[in-house]
Coordinates of N, CA and C and ligand atoms in Angstrom, one line a residue:
M92 N 86.5 17.7 -39.0 CA 85.8 17.6 -37.7 C 84.3 17.8 -37.9
N93 N 84.0 19.0 -38.4 CA 82.6 19.4 -38.6 C 82.0 18.4 -39.7
E94 N 82.7 18.1 -40.7 CA 82.2 17.3 -41.8 C 81.8 15.9 -41.2
R95 N 82.6 15.5 -40.3 CA 82.4 14.2 -39.7 C 81.1 14.1 -38.9
R96 N 80.9 15.2 -38.2 CA 79.7 15.3 -37.4 C 78.4 15.3 -38.3
T97 N 78.6 16.1 -39.4 CA 77.4 16.2 -40.4 C 77.1 14.8 -40.9
R98 N 78.2 14.1 -41.2 CA 78.0 12.7 -41.7 C 77.4 11.8 -40.7
Q99 N 77.8 12.0 -39.5 CA 77.2 11.1 -38.4 C 75.7 11.5 -38.3
A100 N 75.4 12.8 -38.4 CA 74.0 13.2 -38.2 C 73.2 12.7 -39.4
S101 N 73.7 12.7 -40.6 CA 72.8 12.2 -41.7 C 72.7 10.7 -41.6
A102 N 73.7 10.0 -41.1 CA 73.6 8.6 -41.0 C 72.5 8.3 -39.9
F103 N 72.4 9.1 -38.9 CA 71.4 9.0 -37.9 C 70.0 9.2 -38.5
V104 N 69.8 10.2 -39.3 CA 68.5 10.5 -39.9 C 68.1 9.4 -40.8
L105 N 69.1 8.9 -41.6 CA 68.8 7.8 -42.5 C 68.4 6.5 -41.7
A106 N 69.1 6.3 -40.6 CA 68.7 5.1 -39.8 C 67.3 5.2 -39.2
S107 N 67.0 6.4 -38.8 CA 65.6 6.6 -38.2 C 64.6 6.5 -39.3
A108 N 64.8 7.0 -40.5 CA 63.9 6.8 -41.6 C 63.7 5.4 -41.9
L109 N 64.8 4.6 -41.9 CA 64.7 3.2 -42.2 C 63.9 2.5 -41.1
G110 N 64.1 2.9 -39.8 CA 63.4 2.4 -38.7 C 61.9 2.5 -38.9
L111 N 61.5 3.7 -39.3 CA 60.1 4.0 -39.5 C 59.5 3.1 -40.6
W112 N 60.3 3.0 -41.7 CA 59.8 2.2 -42.8 C 59.7 0.7 -42.4
L113 N 60.7 0.3 -41.6 CA 60.7 -1.1 -41.2 C 59.5 -1.4 -40.2
S114 N 59.1 -0.4 -39.5 CA 58.1 -0.6 -38.4 C 56.7 -0.8 -39.0
A115 N 56.5 -0.4 -40.2 CA 55.2 -0.5 -40.8 C 54.5 -1.9 -40.7
P116 N 55.3 -3.0 -41.1 CA 54.7 -4.3 -41.0 C 54.4 -4.7 -39.5
L117 N 54.9 -3.9 -38.6 CA 54.7 -4.3 -37.2 C 53.4 -3.7 -36.5
R118 N 52.6 -3.1 -37.4 CA 51.4 -2.4 -36.9 C 50.5 -3.3 -36.0
A119 N 50.4 -4.6 -36.3 CA 49.6 -5.5 -35.6 C 50.1 -5.6 -34.1
D120 N 51.4 -5.5 -34.0 CA 52.0 -5.5 -32.6 C 51.7 -4.2 -31.9
D121 N 51.6 -3.1 -32.7 CA 51.3 -1.8 -32.1 C 49.9 -1.9 -31.5
A122 N 48.9 -2.5 -32.2 CA 47.6 -2.7 -31.8 C 47.5 -3.5 -30.5
A123 N 48.3 -4.5 -30.5 CA 48.3 -5.4 -29.3 C 48.8 -4.6 -28.1
A124 N 49.9 -3.7 -28.3 CA 50.5 -2.9 -27.3 C 49.5 -1.9 -26.8
T125 N 48.7 -1.3 -27.8 CA 47.7 -0.2 -27.4 C 46.6 -0.9 -26.6
F126 N 46.2 -2.1 -27.0 CA 45.2 -2.8 -26.2 C 45.6 -3.0 -24.8
K127 N 46.9 -3.5 -24.6 CA 47.4 -3.7 -23.3 C 47.5 -2.5 -22.5
A128 N 47.9 -1.4 -23.1 CA 48.1 -0.1 -22.4 C 46.8 0.6 -22.1
K129 N 45.8 0.5 -23.0 CA 44.6 1.3 -22.8 C 43.3 0.6 -22.4
C130 N 43.3 -0.7 -22.8 CA 42.0 -1.4 -22.6 C 42.1 -2.6 -21.6
A131 N 43.3 -3.1 -21.4 CA 43.4 -4.3 -20.6 C 43.0 -4.1 -19.2
A132 N 43.1 -2.9 -18.6 CA 42.8 -2.7 -17.2 C 41.3 -3.1 -17.0
C133 N 40.4 -2.9 -18.0 CA 39.0 -3.3 -17.8 C 38.8 -4.6 -18.5
H134 N 39.3 -4.7 -19.8 CA 38.9 -5.9 -20.6 C 39.8 -7.1 -20.3
G135 N 40.9 -6.9 -19.6 CA 41.9 -8.0 -19.4 C 42.8 -8.1 -20.5
A136 N 44.1 -8.6 -20.2 CA 45.1 -8.7 -21.3 C 44.7 -9.6 -22.4
D137 N 43.8 -10.6 -22.1 CA 43.3 -11.5 -23.1 C 42.0 -11.1 -23.7
A138 N 41.5 -9.9 -23.2 CA 40.2 -9.3 -23.8 C 39.0 -10.1 -23.3
T139 N 39.1 -11.1 -22.4 CA 37.9 -11.8 -22.0 C 37.1 -11.1 -20.9
G140 N 37.7 -10.0 -20.4 CA 37.0 -9.3 -19.3 C 37.1 -10.0 -18.0
N141 N 38.1 -10.9 -17.9 CA 38.3 -11.7 -16.7 C 39.2 -10.9 -15.7
T142 N 38.7 -9.7 -15.3 CA 39.4 -8.9 -14.4 C 38.4 -8.5 -13.3
S143 N 38.8 -8.0 -12.2 CA 37.9 -7.6 -11.2 C 37.0 -6.4 -11.7
V144 N 37.6 -5.5 -12.4 CA 36.8 -4.4 -13.0 C 35.9 -5.0 -14.1
G145 N 36.4 -5.9 -14.9 CA 35.5 -6.5 -15.9 C 34.3 -7.2 -15.3
K146 N 34.6 -7.9 -14.3 CA 33.5 -8.6 -13.6 C 32.5 -7.7 -13.0
S147 N 33.0 -6.6 -12.3 CA 32.0 -5.8 -11.6 C 31.2 -4.9 -12.6
L148 N 31.8 -4.7 -13.8 CA 31.1 -3.9 -14.8 C 30.3 -4.8 -15.8
H149 N 30.4 -6.1 -15.6 CA 29.7 -7.1 -16.5 C 30.2 -6.9 -17.9
I150 N 31.5 -6.7 -18.1 CA 32.0 -6.6 -19.5 C 31.9 -7.9 -20.2
R151 N 31.4 -7.9 -21.4 CA 31.3 -9.1 -22.2 C 32.7 -9.5 -22.7
D152 N 32.9 -10.8 -22.9 CA 34.2 -11.3 -23.4 C 34.3 -10.9 -24.9
L153 N 35.3 -10.1 -25.2 CA 35.4 -9.6 -26.6 C 35.7 -10.7 -27.6
T154 N 36.2 -11.8 -27.1 CA 36.5 -12.9 -28.0 C 35.2 -13.8 -28.3
S155 N 34.1 -13.5 -27.6 CA 32.9 -14.3 -27.7 C 32.1 -14.0 -29.0
A156 N 31.3 -15.0 -29.4 CA 30.5 -14.8 -30.6 C 29.5 -13.6 -30.4
D157 N 29.0 -13.4 -29.2 CA 28.1 -12.3 -29.0 C 28.7 -10.9 -29.4
V158 N 30.0 -10.8 -29.1 CA 30.6 -9.5 -29.4 C 31.1 -9.5 -30.9
Q159 N 31.6 -10.7 -31.3 CA 32.2 -10.8 -32.6 C 31.1 -10.7 -33.7
K160 N 29.9 -11.0 -33.4 CA 28.8 -11.0 -34.4 C 28.5 -9.5 -34.8
Q161 N 28.9 -8.6 -34.0 CA 28.6 -7.2 -34.3 C 29.5 -6.8 -35.5
S162 N 29.0 -5.8 -36.3 CA 29.7 -5.3 -37.5 C 30.9 -4.4 -37.0
D163 N 31.9 -4.3 -37.9 CA 33.0 -3.4 -37.7 C 32.5 -2.0 -37.3
A164 N 31.5 -1.6 -38.0 CA 30.9 -0.2 -37.7 C 30.4 -0.1 -36.3
E165 N 29.8 -1.2 -35.8 CA 29.3 -1.2 -34.4 C 30.4 -1.1 -33.4
L166 N 31.4 -2.0 -33.6 CA 32.6 -2.0 -32.7 C 33.3 -0.7 -32.7
T167 N 33.4 -0.1 -34.0 CA 34.1 1.2 -34.1 C 33.4 2.3 -33.3
A168 N 32.0 2.2 -33.4 CA 31.2 3.2 -32.8 C 31.4 3.1 -31.3
M169 N 31.4 1.9 -30.8 CA 31.6 1.6 -29.3 C 32.9 2.2 -28.8
I170 N 34.0 2.0 -29.6 CA 35.3 2.4 -29.1 C 35.4 4.0 -29.3
T171 N 34.8 4.5 -30.4 CA 34.9 5.9 -30.6 C 34.1 6.7 -29.6
S172 N 32.8 6.3 -29.4 CA 31.9 7.2 -28.6 C 31.7 6.6 -27.2
G173 N 32.1 5.4 -27.0 CA 31.9 4.8 -25.6 C 30.4 4.5 -25.4
K174 N 30.2 3.9 -24.2 CA 28.8 3.6 -23.8 C 28.9 3.3 -22.3
G175 N 28.1 3.9 -21.5 CA 28.1 3.6 -20.1 C 29.5 3.7 -19.5
A176 N 30.0 2.7 -18.9 CA 31.3 2.7 -18.3 C 32.5 2.6 -19.3
M177 N 32.1 2.3 -20.5 CA 33.1 2.2 -21.6 C 33.5 3.6 -22.0
P178 N 34.8 4.0 -21.8 CA 35.1 5.4 -22.2 C 35.1 5.6 -23.7
A179 N 34.9 6.8 -24.1 CA 35.0 7.2 -25.6 C 36.5 7.4 -25.9
Y180 N 36.9 6.9 -27.0 CA 38.3 7.1 -27.4 C 38.6 8.0 -28.5
K181 N 37.5 8.8 -28.9 CA 37.7 9.6 -30.1 C 38.8 10.7 -29.9
D182 N 39.0 11.1 -28.6 CA 40.0 12.1 -28.4 C 41.4 11.5 -28.0
K183 N 41.4 10.2 -27.8 CA 42.6 9.6 -27.3 C 43.3 8.8 -28.3
L184 N 42.5 8.3 -29.3 CA 43.1 7.4 -30.3 C 42.7 8.1 -31.7
T185 N 43.6 7.9 -32.7 CA 43.2 8.4 -34.0 C 42.2 7.4 -34.7
A186 N 41.6 7.8 -35.7 CA 40.6 6.9 -36.4 C 41.4 5.6 -36.9
D187 N 42.6 5.8 -37.3 CA 43.4 4.6 -37.7 C 43.7 3.7 -36.6
Q188 N 44.0 4.3 -35.4 CA 44.2 3.4 -34.3 C 43.0 2.7 -33.8
I189 N 41.8 3.3 -33.9 CA 40.6 2.7 -33.6 C 40.3 1.5 -34.5
K190 N 40.6 1.8 -35.8 CA 40.4 0.8 -36.8 C 41.3 -0.4 -36.5
G191 N 42.5 -0.1 -36.0 CA 43.5 -1.1 -35.6 C 43.0 -1.9 -34.4
M192 N 42.3 -1.3 -33.5 CA 41.7 -1.9 -32.3 C 40.6 -2.9 -32.8
V193 N 39.8 -2.5 -33.7 CA 38.7 -3.4 -34.2 C 39.4 -4.6 -34.9
A194 N 40.4 -4.3 -35.7 CA 41.1 -5.4 -36.4 C 41.7 -6.4 -35.4
Y195 N 42.3 -5.8 -34.3 CA 42.9 -6.6 -33.3 C 41.9 -7.5 -32.6
I196 N 40.7 -6.9 -32.3 CA 39.6 -7.7 -31.6 C 39.2 -8.8 -32.5
R197 N 39.2 -8.6 -33.8 CA 38.8 -9.7 -34.8 C 39.8 -10.8 -34.7
T198 N 41.1 -10.5 -34.5 CA 42.0 -11.6 -34.4 C 41.8 -12.5 -33.2
L199 N 41.1 -12.0 -32.2 CA 40.9 -12.7 -31.0 C 39.7 -13.6 -31.0
A200 N 38.9 -13.6 -32.1 CA 37.7 -14.4 -32.1 C 37.9 -15.8 -31.8
K201 N 37.0 -16.4 -31.0 CA 37.1 -17.8 -30.7 C 36.9 -18.6 -31.9
K202 N 37.7 -19.6 -32.1 CA 37.5 -20.4 -33.4 C 36.7 -21.6 -33.1
Ligands
LIG254 C1 37.1 1.9 -17.8 C2 37.0 0.5 -18.2 C3 37.2 0.3 -19.8 C4 38.2 0.6 -20.6 C5 39.5 1.2 -20.2 C6 37.9 0.1 -21.9 N1 36.6 -0.4 -21.9 FE1 35.7 -1.3 -23.5 N2 34.0 -1.6 -22.3 C7 33.9 -1.3 -21.0 C8 32.5 -1.6 -20.6 C9 32.0 -1.4 -19.1 C10 31.8 -2.0 -21.7 C11 30.4 -2.5 -21.8 C12 29.6 -1.2 -22.2 C13 28.1 -1.5 -22.3 O1 27.7 -2.3 -23.1 O2 27.4 -0.9 -21.5 C14 32.8 -2.0 -22.8 C15 32.5 -2.5 -24.1 C16 33.4 -2.6 -25.1 C17 33.1 -3.1 -26.4 C18 31.8 -3.7 -26.8 C19 31.7 -5.1 -26.2 C20 30.2 -5.6 -26.3 O3 29.7 -6.1 -25.2 O4 29.7 -5.6 -27.3 C21 34.3 -3.1 -27.1 C22 34.5 -3.5 -28.5 C23 35.3 -2.4 -26.3 N3 34.7 -2.1 -25.1 C24 36.6 -2.1 -26.7 C25 37.5 -1.4 -25.9 C26 38.8 -1.0 -26.4 C27 39.3 -1.3 -27.8 C28 39.4 -0.3 -25.4 C29 40.7 0.4 -25.4 C30 41.0 1.3 -26.4 C31 38.5 -0.3 -24.2 N4 37.3 -1.0 -24.6 C32 38.7 0.2 -23.0 C33 34.9 -0.8 -20.2 C34 36.1 -0.3 -20.6

């Protein structure tokens, strides 16, 4: 009886470990989810700033050349420390997550 429980427990631990390992290639999706959860309210789900908040704050379209021409360091600094109505995320996101946000914004560049 007890042995069976132990075996079930270790199967569970193994399955969770496998789940973590398998989720690594899905990081890009995590960034998209983080953007939707934390940024979309102002920047819009498509990052163009086409929201009422975005319009009233005059947020620039993150997919536009004007935003994309900035360096990764500039975008990282903006997200980390904020500016004006843009909140600072240094206490809310890890450095890795902020890096993920910059990478995500790069994927949105207008071609
Ligand atoms: C409360 C509304 C709000 C939220 C939430 C928000 N932003 Fe912003 N964001 C702004 C505003 C306003 C600006 C323009 C700041 C300025 O230039 O004065 C801005 C600017 C930016 C810029 C620079 C754009 C440019 O014009 O160069 C980036 C990049 C950015 N935000 C990314 C993010 C990311 C990533 C998140 C989520 C982790 C986020 N923002 C969440 C309001 C917001």
